[in-house]
């Protein structure tokens, strides 16, 4: 048989329960506020990271556009691409085109590779010592060449893809 509790014990248990409940509620509120603050900081940090990456991509695309426009509006380059059909002419053109590539890339040296090719030859400015035989094979089997010919030199957008001219796996 249980001994009935006296009034001070009941009062102590009641106040202890109320105190523990209040402490638990206070702890949960503080934890929730802390979580919200950390969540907002994380969102701000990720937003800054995305903004920086976006800026870097924009600068990279602007540099590529600058090089592409520099090549497209360079009459010497266009003539060399059209007329370099003999090996001797190719060797002469290679020097001129390499100088053109270097001049266009010189302000920032921001590109990884510049490639220009036609049906007969390709010209390459690479800064990573790439496998040239793989480059020739990749150009010969370039999957978007047919799309380019179908659009008669107009701009086309190709989907994101692994670098066709890189023999290293991603």
mmCIF file with all atom_site columns, C-alpha atoms in Angstrom:
data_model
loop_
_atom_site.group_PDB
_atom_site.id
_atom_site.type_symbol
_atom_site.label_atom_id
_atom_site.label_alt_id
_atom_site.label_comp_id
_atom_site.label_asym_id
_atom_site.label_entity_id
_atom_site.label_seq_id
_atom_site.pdbx_PDB_ins_code
_atom_site.Cartn_x
_atom_site.Cartn_y
_atom_site.Cartn_z
_atom_site.occupancy
_atom_site.B_iso_or_equiv
_atom_site.pdbx_formal_charge
_atom_site.auth_seq_id
_atom_site.auth_comp_id
_atom_site.auth_asym_id
_atom_site.auth_atom_id
_atom_site.pdbx_PDB_model_num
ATOM 1   C CA . UNK A 1 1   ? 0.000  0.000  0.000   1.00 0.00 ? 1   UNK A CA 1
ATOM 2   C CA . UNK A 1 2   ? 1.275  3.412  -1.023  1.00 0.00 ? 2   UNK A CA 1
ATOM 3   C CA . UNK A 1 3   ? 1.783  6.045  1.500   1.00 0.00 ? 3   UNK A CA 1
ATOM 4   C CA . UNK A 1 4   ? -0.153 9.180  0.589   1.00 0.00 ? 4   UNK A CA 1
ATOM 5   C CA . UNK A 1 5   ? 2.056  12.129 -0.236  1.00 0.00 ? 5   UNK A CA 1
ATOM 6   C CA . UNK A 1 6   ? 1.873  15.147 1.872   1.00 0.00 ? 6   UNK A CA 1
ATOM 7   C CA . UNK A 1 7   ? 1.151  18.604 0.592   1.00 0.00 ? 7   UNK A CA 1
ATOM 8   C CA . UNK A 1 8   ? 4.767  19.914 0.371   1.00 0.00 ? 8   UNK A CA 1
ATOM 9   C CA . UNK A 1 9   ? 5.784  16.918 -1.773  1.00 0.00 ? 9   UNK A CA 1
ATOM 10  C CA . UNK A 1 10  ? 2.824  17.426 -4.106  1.00 0.00 ? 10  UNK A CA 1
ATOM 11  C CA . UNK A 1 11  ? 3.602  21.121 -4.345  1.00 0.00 ? 11  UNK A CA 1
ATOM 12  C CA . UNK A 1 12  ? 7.285  20.379 -5.084  1.00 0.00 ? 12  UNK A CA 1
ATOM 13  C CA . UNK A 1 13  ? 6.348  17.884 -7.846  1.00 0.00 ? 13  UNK A CA 1
ATOM 14  C CA . UNK A 1 14  ? 3.855  20.304 -9.380  1.00 0.00 ? 14  UNK A CA 1
ATOM 15  C CA . UNK A 1 15  ? 6.327  23.197 -9.408  1.00 0.00 ? 15  UNK A CA 1
ATOM 16  C CA . UNK A 1 16  ? 9.085  20.918 -10.708 1.00 0.00 ? 16  UNK A CA 1
ATOM 17  C CA . UNK A 1 17  ? 6.884  19.792 -13.606 1.00 0.00 ? 17  UNK A CA 1
ATOM 18  C CA . UNK A 1 18  ? 5.879  23.366 -14.407 1.00 0.00 ? 18  UNK A CA 1
ATOM 19  C CA . UNK A 1 19  ? 9.508  24.525 -14.174 1.00 0.00 ? 19  UNK A CA 1
ATOM 20  C CA . UNK A 1 20  ? 10.780 21.674 -16.391 1.00 0.00 ? 20  UNK A CA 1
ATOM 21  C CA . UNK A 1 21  ? 8.011  22.275 -18.937 1.00 0.00 ? 21  UNK A CA 1
ATOM 22  C CA . UNK A 1 22  ? 8.771  26.003 -19.037 1.00 0.00 ? 22  UNK A CA 1
ATOM 23  C CA . UNK A 1 23  ? 12.488 25.271 -19.354 1.00 0.00 ? 23  UNK A CA 1
ATOM 24  C CA . UNK A 1 24  ? 11.813 22.797 -22.186 1.00 0.00 ? 24  UNK A CA 1
ATOM 25  C CA . UNK A 1 25  ? 9.593  25.319 -24.022 1.00 0.00 ? 25  UNK A CA 1
ATOM 26  C CA . UNK A 1 26  ? 12.222 28.044 -23.556 1.00 0.00 ? 26  UNK A CA 1
ATOM 27  C CA . UNK A 1 27  ? 14.930 25.688 -24.852 1.00 0.00 ? 27  UNK A CA 1
ATOM 28  C CA . UNK A 1 28  ? 12.831 24.775 -27.924 1.00 0.00 ? 28  UNK A CA 1
ATOM 29  C CA . UNK A 1 29  ? 12.147 28.446 -28.693 1.00 0.00 ? 29  UNK A CA 1
ATOM 30  C CA . UNK A 1 30  ? 15.850 29.338 -28.408 1.00 0.00 ? 30  UNK A CA 1
ATOM 31  C CA . UNK A 1 31  ? 16.753 26.314 -30.539 1.00 0.00 ? 31  UNK A CA 1
ATOM 32  C CA . UNK A 1 32  ? 14.191 27.345 -33.188 1.00 0.00 ? 32  UNK A CA 1
ATOM 33  C CA . UNK A 1 33  ? 15.523 30.917 -33.274 1.00 0.00 ? 33  UNK A CA 1
ATOM 34  C CA . UNK A 1 34  ? 19.092 29.661 -33.536 1.00 0.00 ? 34  UNK A CA 1
ATOM 35  C CA . UNK A 1 35  ? 18.087 27.320 -36.361 1.00 0.00 ? 35  UNK A CA 1
ATOM 36  C CA . UNK A 1 36  ? 16.370 30.161 -38.266 1.00 0.00 ? 36  UNK A CA 1
ATOM 37  C CA . UNK A 1 37  ? 19.403 32.391 -37.869 1.00 0.00 ? 37  UNK A CA 1
ATOM 38  C CA . UNK A 1 38  ? 21.770 29.673 -39.079 1.00 0.00 ? 38  UNK A CA 1
ATOM 39  C CA . UNK A 1 39  ? 19.430 28.848 -41.976 1.00 0.00 ? 39  UNK A CA 1
ATOM 40  C CA . UNK A 1 40  ? 19.391 32.496 -43.079 1.00 0.00 ? 40  UNK A CA 1
ATOM 41  C CA . UNK A 1 41  ? 23.200 32.690 -42.859 1.00 0.00 ? 41  UNK A CA 1
ATOM 42  C CA . UNK A 1 42  ? 23.501 29.513 -44.909 1.00 0.00 ? 42  UNK A CA 1
ATOM 43  C CA . UNK A 1 43  ? 21.125 30.909 -47.535 1.00 0.00 ? 43  UNK A CA 1
ATOM 44  C CA . UNK A 1 44  ? 23.099 34.161 -47.700 1.00 0.00 ? 44  UNK A CA 1
ATOM 45  C CA . UNK A 1 45  ? 26.396 32.262 -48.018 1.00 0.00 ? 45  UNK A CA 1
ATOM 46  C CA . UNK A 1 46  ? 25.036 30.050 -50.779 1.00 0.00 ? 46  UNK A CA 1
ATOM 47  C CA . UNK A 1 47  ? 23.582 33.072 -52.531 1.00 0.00 ? 47  UNK A CA 1
ATOM 48  C CA . UNK A 1 48  ? 27.003 34.745 -52.423 1.00 0.00 ? 48  UNK A CA 1
ATOM 49  C CA . UNK A 1 49  ? 28.671 31.584 -53.752 1.00 0.00 ? 49  UNK A CA 1
ATOM 50  C CA . UNK A 1 50  ? 26.144 31.330 -56.598 1.00 0.00 ? 50  UNK A CA 1
ATOM 51  C CA . UNK A 1 51  ? 26.643 35.017 -57.365 1.00 0.00 ? 51  UNK A CA 1
ATOM 52  C CA . UNK A 1 52  ? 30.445 34.616 -57.491 1.00 0.00 ? 52  UNK A CA 1
ATOM 53  C CA . UNK A 1 53  ? 30.191 31.521 -59.701 1.00 0.00 ? 53  UNK A CA 1
ATOM 54  C CA . UNK A 1 54  ? 27.766 33.343 -61.980 1.00 0.00 ? 54  UNK A CA 1
ATOM 55  C CA . UNK A 1 55  ? 30.161 36.279 -62.244 1.00 0.00 ? 55  UNK A CA 1
ATOM 56  C CA . UNK A 1 56  ? 33.060 33.943 -63.064 1.00 0.00 ? 56  UNK A CA 1
ATOM 57  C CA . UNK A 1 57  ? 31.012 32.178 -65.746 1.00 0.00 ? 57  UNK A CA 1
ATOM 58  C CA . UNK A 1 58  ? 29.940 35.535 -67.203 1.00 0.00 ? 58  UNK A CA 1
ATOM 59  C CA . UNK A 1 59  ? 33.559 36.728 -67.373 1.00 0.00 ? 59  UNK A CA 1
ATOM 60  C CA . UNK A 1 60  ? 34.630 33.444 -68.949 1.00 0.00 ? 60  UNK A CA 1
ATOM 61  C CA . UNK A 1 61  ? 31.839 33.650 -71.545 1.00 0.00 ? 61  UNK A CA 1
ATOM 62  C CA . UNK A 1 62  ? 32.696 37.283 -72.285 1.00 0.00 ? 62  UNK A CA 1
ATOM 63  C CA . UNK A 1 63  ? 36.324 36.289 -72.857 1.00 0.00 ? 63  UNK A CA 1
ATOM 64  C CA . UNK A 1 64  ? 35.260 33.463 -75.165 1.00 0.00 ? 64  UNK A CA 1
ATOM 65  C CA . UNK A 1 65  ? 32.939 35.822 -77.049 1.00 0.00 ? 65  UNK A CA 1
ATOM 66  C CA . UNK A 1 66  ? 35.751 38.329 -77.379 1.00 0.00 ? 66  UNK A CA 1
ATOM 67  C CA . UNK A 1 67  ? 38.048 35.679 -78.867 1.00 0.00 ? 67  UNK A CA 1
ATOM 68  C CA . UNK A 1 68  ? 35.326 34.310 -81.166 1.00 0.00 ? 68  UNK A CA 1
ATOM 69  C CA . UNK A 1 69  ? 34.425 37.802 -82.391 1.00 0.00 ? 69  UNK A CA 1
ATOM 70  C CA . UNK A 1 70  ? 38.103 38.624 -82.817 1.00 0.00 ? 70  UNK A CA 1
ATOM 71  C CA . UNK A 1 71  ? 38.479 35.589 -85.059 1.00 0.00 ? 71  UNK A CA 1
ATOM 72  C CA . UNK A 1 72  ? 35.236 36.107 -86.985 1.00 0.00 ? 72  UNK A CA 1
ATOM 73  C CA . UNK A 1 73  ? 36.090 39.714 -87.828 1.00 0.00 ? 73  UNK A CA 1
ATOM 74  C CA . UNK A 1 74  ? 39.720 39.031 -88.684 1.00 0.00 ? 74  UNK A CA 1
ATOM 75  C CA . UNK A 1 75  ? 39.888 38.856 -92.483 1.00 0.00 ? 75  UNK A CA 1
ATOM 76  C CA . UNK A 1 76  ? 43.405 37.367 -92.458 1.00 0.00 ? 76  UNK A CA 1
ATOM 77  C CA . UNK A 1 77  ? 42.244 34.527 -90.237 1.00 0.00 ? 77  UNK A CA 1
ATOM 78  C CA . UNK A 1 78  ? 39.186 33.860 -92.400 1.00 0.00 ? 78  UNK A CA 1
ATOM 79  C CA . UNK A 1 79  ? 41.291 33.787 -95.563 1.00 0.00 ? 79  UNK A CA 1
ATOM 80  C CA . UNK A 1 80  ? 43.783 31.403 -93.960 1.00 0.00 ? 80  UNK A CA 1
ATOM 81  C CA . UNK A 1 81  ? 40.959 29.106 -92.896 1.00 0.00 ? 81  UNK A CA 1
ATOM 82  C CA . UNK A 1 82  ? 39.541 29.089 -96.431 1.00 0.00 ? 82  UNK A CA 1
ATOM 83  C CA . UNK A 1 83  ? 42.802 28.741 -98.351 1.00 0.00 ? 83  UNK A CA 1
ATOM 84  C CA . UNK A 1 84  ? 45.174 26.583 -96.297 1.00 0.00 ? 84  UNK A CA 1
ATOM 85  C CA . UNK A 1 85  ? 44.964 23.442 -98.438 1.00 0.00 ? 85  UNK A CA 1
ATOM 86  C CA . UNK A 1 86  ? 48.623 22.561 -99.032 1.00 0.00 ? 86  UNK A CA 1
ATOM 87  C CA . UNK A 1 87  ? 51.001 21.402 -96.292 1.00 0.00 ? 87  UNK A CA 1
ATOM 88  C CA . UNK A 1 88  ? 53.375 24.326 -96.877 1.00 0.00 ? 88  UNK A CA 1
ATOM 89  C CA . UNK A 1 89  ? 50.489 26.789 -96.774 1.00 0.00 ? 89  UNK A CA 1
ATOM 90  C CA . UNK A 1 90  ? 49.221 25.042 -93.613 1.00 0.00 ? 90  UNK A CA 1
ATOM 91  C CA . UNK A 1 91  ? 52.588 25.475 -91.890 1.00 0.00 ? 91  UNK A CA 1
ATOM 92  C CA . UNK A 1 92  ? 52.675 29.175 -92.767 1.00 0.00 ? 92  UNK A CA 1
ATOM 93  C CA . UNK A 1 93  ? 49.061 29.614 -91.715 1.00 0.00 ? 93  UNK A CA 1
ATOM 94  C CA . UNK A 1 94  ? 49.694 27.789 -88.434 1.00 0.00 ? 94  UNK A CA 1
ATOM 95  C CA . UNK A 1 95  ? 52.195 30.421 -87.354 1.00 0.00 ? 95  UNK A CA 1
ATOM 96  C CA . UNK A 1 96  ? 49.890 33.286 -88.284 1.00 0.00 ? 96  UNK A CA 1
ATOM 97  C CA . UNK A 1 97  ? 46.855 31.705 -86.663 1.00 0.00 ? 97  UNK A CA 1
ATOM 98  C CA . UNK A 1 98  ? 48.792 30.861 -83.499 1.00 0.00 ? 98  UNK A CA 1
ATOM 99  C CA . UNK A 1 99  ? 49.889 34.502 -83.335 1.00 0.00 ? 99  UNK A CA 1
ATOM 100 C CA . UNK A 1 100 ? 46.254 35.568 -83.797 1.00 0.00 ? 100 UNK A CA 1
ATOM 101 C CA . UNK A 1 101 ? 45.105 33.203 -81.022 1.00 0.00 ? 101 UNK A CA 1
ATOM 102 C CA . UNK A 1 102 ? 47.822 34.470 -78.692 1.00 0.00 ? 102 UNK A CA 1
ATOM 103 C CA . UNK A 1 103 ? 47.057 38.113 -79.454 1.00 0.00 ? 103 UNK A CA 1
ATOM 104 C CA . UNK A 1 104 ? 43.357 37.624 -78.730 1.00 0.00 ? 104 UNK A CA 1
ATOM 105 C CA . UNK A 1 105 ? 44.015 35.666 -75.528 1.00 0.00 ? 105 UNK A CA 1
ATOM 106 C CA . UNK A 1 106 ? 46.965 37.796 -74.372 1.00 0.00 ? 106 UNK A CA 1
ATOM 107 C CA . UNK A 1 107 ? 45.230 40.337 -72.118 1.00 0.00 ? 107 UNK A CA 1
ATOM 108 C CA . UNK A 1 108 ? 44.140 37.744 -69.543 1.00 0.00 ? 108 UNK A CA 1
ATOM 109 C CA . UNK A 1 109 ? 45.403 34.358 -70.750 1.00 0.00 ? 109 UNK A CA 1
ATOM 110 C CA . UNK A 1 110 ? 42.089 33.084 -69.467 1.00 0.00 ? 110 UNK A CA 1
ATOM 111 C CA . UNK A 1 111 ? 41.341 30.327 -71.936 1.00 0.00 ? 111 UNK A CA 1
ATOM 112 C CA . UNK A 1 112 ? 42.139 26.664 -71.549 1.00 0.00 ? 112 UNK A CA 1
ATOM 113 C CA . UNK A 1 113 ? 42.137 25.948 -75.262 1.00 0.00 ? 113 UNK A CA 1
ATOM 114 C CA . UNK A 1 114 ? 41.326 27.645 -78.560 1.00 0.00 ? 114 UNK A CA 1
ATOM 115 C CA . UNK A 1 115 ? 40.531 25.433 -81.542 1.00 0.00 ? 115 UNK A CA 1
ATOM 116 C CA . UNK A 1 116 ? 39.692 26.444 -85.089 1.00 0.00 ? 116 UNK A CA 1
ATOM 117 C CA . UNK A 1 117 ? 39.238 23.819 -87.756 1.00 0.00 ? 117 UNK A CA 1
ATOM 118 C CA . UNK A 1 118 ? 37.903 23.247 -91.220 1.00 0.00 ? 118 UNK A CA 1
ATOM 119 C CA . UNK A 1 119 ? 37.480 20.095 -93.308 1.00 0.00 ? 119 UNK A CA 1
ATOM 120 C CA . UNK A 1 120 ? 41.212 19.757 -93.912 1.00 0.00 ? 120 UNK A CA 1
ATOM 121 C CA . UNK A 1 121 ? 43.203 21.173 -90.975 1.00 0.00 ? 121 UNK A CA 1
ATOM 122 C CA . UNK A 1 122 ? 42.871 22.254 -87.415 1.00 0.00 ? 122 UNK A CA 1
ATOM 123 C CA . UNK A 1 123 ? 44.659 24.944 -85.451 1.00 0.00 ? 123 UNK A CA 1
ATOM 124 C CA . UNK A 1 124 ? 44.998 24.609 -81.713 1.00 0.00 ? 124 UNK A CA 1
ATOM 125 C CA . UNK A 1 125 ? 46.289 26.789 -78.898 1.00 0.00 ? 125 UNK A CA 1
ATOM 126 C CA . UNK A 1 126 ? 46.357 24.585 -75.826 1.00 0.00 ? 126 UNK A CA 1
ATOM 127 C CA . UNK A 1 127 ? 47.906 25.280 -72.463 1.00 0.00 ? 127 UNK A CA 1
ATOM 128 C CA . UNK A 1 128 ? 47.756 21.801 -71.027 1.00 0.00 ? 128 UNK A CA 1
ATOM 129 C CA . UNK A 1 129 ? 49.879 19.609 -73.319 1.00 0.00 ? 129 UNK A CA 1
ATOM 130 C CA . UNK A 1 130 ? 46.981 17.706 -74.820 1.00 0.00 ? 130 UNK A CA 1
ATOM 131 C CA . UNK A 1 131 ? 47.205 14.524 -76.853 1.00 0.00 ? 131 UNK A CA 1
ATOM 132 C CA . UNK A 1 132 ? 47.259 15.854 -80.423 1.00 0.00 ? 132 UNK A CA 1
ATOM 133 C CA . UNK A 1 133 ? 46.317 12.533 -82.030 1.00 0.00 ? 133 UNK A CA 1
ATOM 134 C CA . UNK A 1 134 ? 43.222 12.402 -79.825 1.00 0.00 ? 134 UNK A CA 1
ATOM 135 C CA . UNK A 1 135 ? 42.392 15.967 -80.855 1.00 0.00 ? 135 UNK A CA 1
ATOM 136 C CA . UNK A 1 136 ? 42.526 14.999 -84.548 1.00 0.00 ? 136 UNK A CA 1
ATOM 137 C CA . UNK A 1 137 ? 40.266 12.011 -83.913 1.00 0.00 ? 137 UNK A CA 1
ATOM 138 C CA . UNK A 1 138 ? 37.823 14.124 -81.860 1.00 0.00 ? 138 UNK A CA 1
ATOM 139 C CA . UNK A 1 139 ? 37.610 16.737 -84.604 1.00 0.00 ? 139 UNK A CA 1
ATOM 140 C CA . UNK A 1 140 ? 37.054 14.069 -87.261 1.00 0.00 ? 140 UNK A CA 1
ATOM 141 C CA . UNK A 1 141 ? 34.205 12.595 -85.194 1.00 0.00 ? 141 UNK A CA 1
ATOM 142 C CA . UNK A 1 142 ? 32.806 15.816 -83.782 1.00 0.00 ? 142 UNK A CA 1
ATOM 143 C CA . UNK A 1 143 ? 29.157 15.025 -82.979 1.00 0.00 ? 143 UNK A CA 1
ATOM 144 C CA . UNK A 1 144 ? 27.778 18.508 -83.717 1.00 0.00 ? 144 UNK A CA 1
ATOM 145 C CA . UNK A 1 145 ? 29.448 19.076 -87.093 1.00 0.00 ? 145 UNK A CA 1
ATOM 146 C CA . UNK A 1 146 ? 26.349 17.949 -88.980 1.00 0.00 ? 146 UNK A CA 1
ATOM 147 C CA . UNK A 1 147 ? 24.175 20.387 -87.008 1.00 0.00 ? 147 UNK A CA 1
ATOM 148 C CA . UNK A 1 148 ? 26.513 23.226 -87.919 1.00 0.00 ? 148 UNK A CA 1
ATOM 149 C CA . UNK A 1 149 ? 26.385 22.402 -91.609 1.00 0.00 ? 149 UNK A CA 1
ATOM 150 C CA . UNK A 1 150 ? 22.585 22.147 -91.502 1.00 0.00 ? 150 UNK A CA 1
ATOM 151 C CA . UNK A 1 151 ? 22.300 25.655 -90.038 1.00 0.00 ? 151 UNK A CA 1
ATOM 152 C CA . UNK A 1 152 ? 24.636 27.185 -92.650 1.00 0.00 ? 152 UNK A CA 1
ATOM 153 C CA . UNK A 1 153 ? 26.908 28.991 -90.207 1.00 0.00 ? 153 UNK A CA 1
ATOM 154 C CA . UNK A 1 154 ? 24.183 30.370 -87.961 1.00 0.00 ? 154 UNK A CA 1
ATOM 155 C CA . UNK A 1 155 ? 24.580 30.120 -84.212 1.00 0.00 ? 155 UNK A CA 1
ATOM 156 C CA . UNK A 1 156 ? 23.383 26.928 -82.604 1.00 0.00 ? 156 UNK A CA 1
ATOM 157 C CA . UNK A 1 157 ? 23.216 25.954 -78.965 1.00 0.00 ? 157 UNK A CA 1
ATOM 158 C CA . UNK A 1 158 ? 24.434 22.523 -78.005 1.00 0.00 ? 158 UNK A CA 1
ATOM 159 C CA . UNK A 1 159 ? 23.444 20.903 -74.730 1.00 0.00 ? 159 UNK A CA 1
ATOM 160 C CA . UNK A 1 160 ? 25.869 20.650 -71.794 1.00 0.00 ? 160 UNK A CA 1
ATOM 161 C CA . UNK A 1 161 ? 28.285 17.816 -72.451 1.00 0.00 ? 161 UNK A CA 1
ATOM 162 C CA . UNK A 1 162 ? 31.653 16.392 -71.580 1.00 0.00 ? 162 UNK A CA 1
ATOM 163 C CA . UNK A 1 163 ? 34.531 18.126 -73.331 1.00 0.00 ? 163 UNK A CA 1
ATOM 164 C CA . UNK A 1 164 ? 34.685 16.422 -76.732 1.00 0.00 ? 164 UNK A CA 1
ATOM 165 C CA . UNK A 1 165 ? 38.334 17.372 -77.212 1.00 0.00 ? 165 UNK A CA 1
ATOM 166 C CA . UNK A 1 166 ? 39.584 16.055 -73.880 1.00 0.00 ? 166 UNK A CA 1
ATOM 167 C CA . UNK A 1 167 ? 40.732 12.446 -73.637 1.00 0.00 ? 167 UNK A CA 1
ATOM 168 C CA . UNK A 1 168 ? 40.650 12.530 -69.855 1.00 0.00 ? 168 UNK A CA 1
ATOM 169 C CA . UNK A 1 169 ? 37.480 11.178 -68.205 1.00 0.00 ? 169 UNK A CA 1
ATOM 170 C CA . UNK A 1 170 ? 35.446 13.628 -66.125 1.00 0.00 ? 170 UNK A CA 1
#
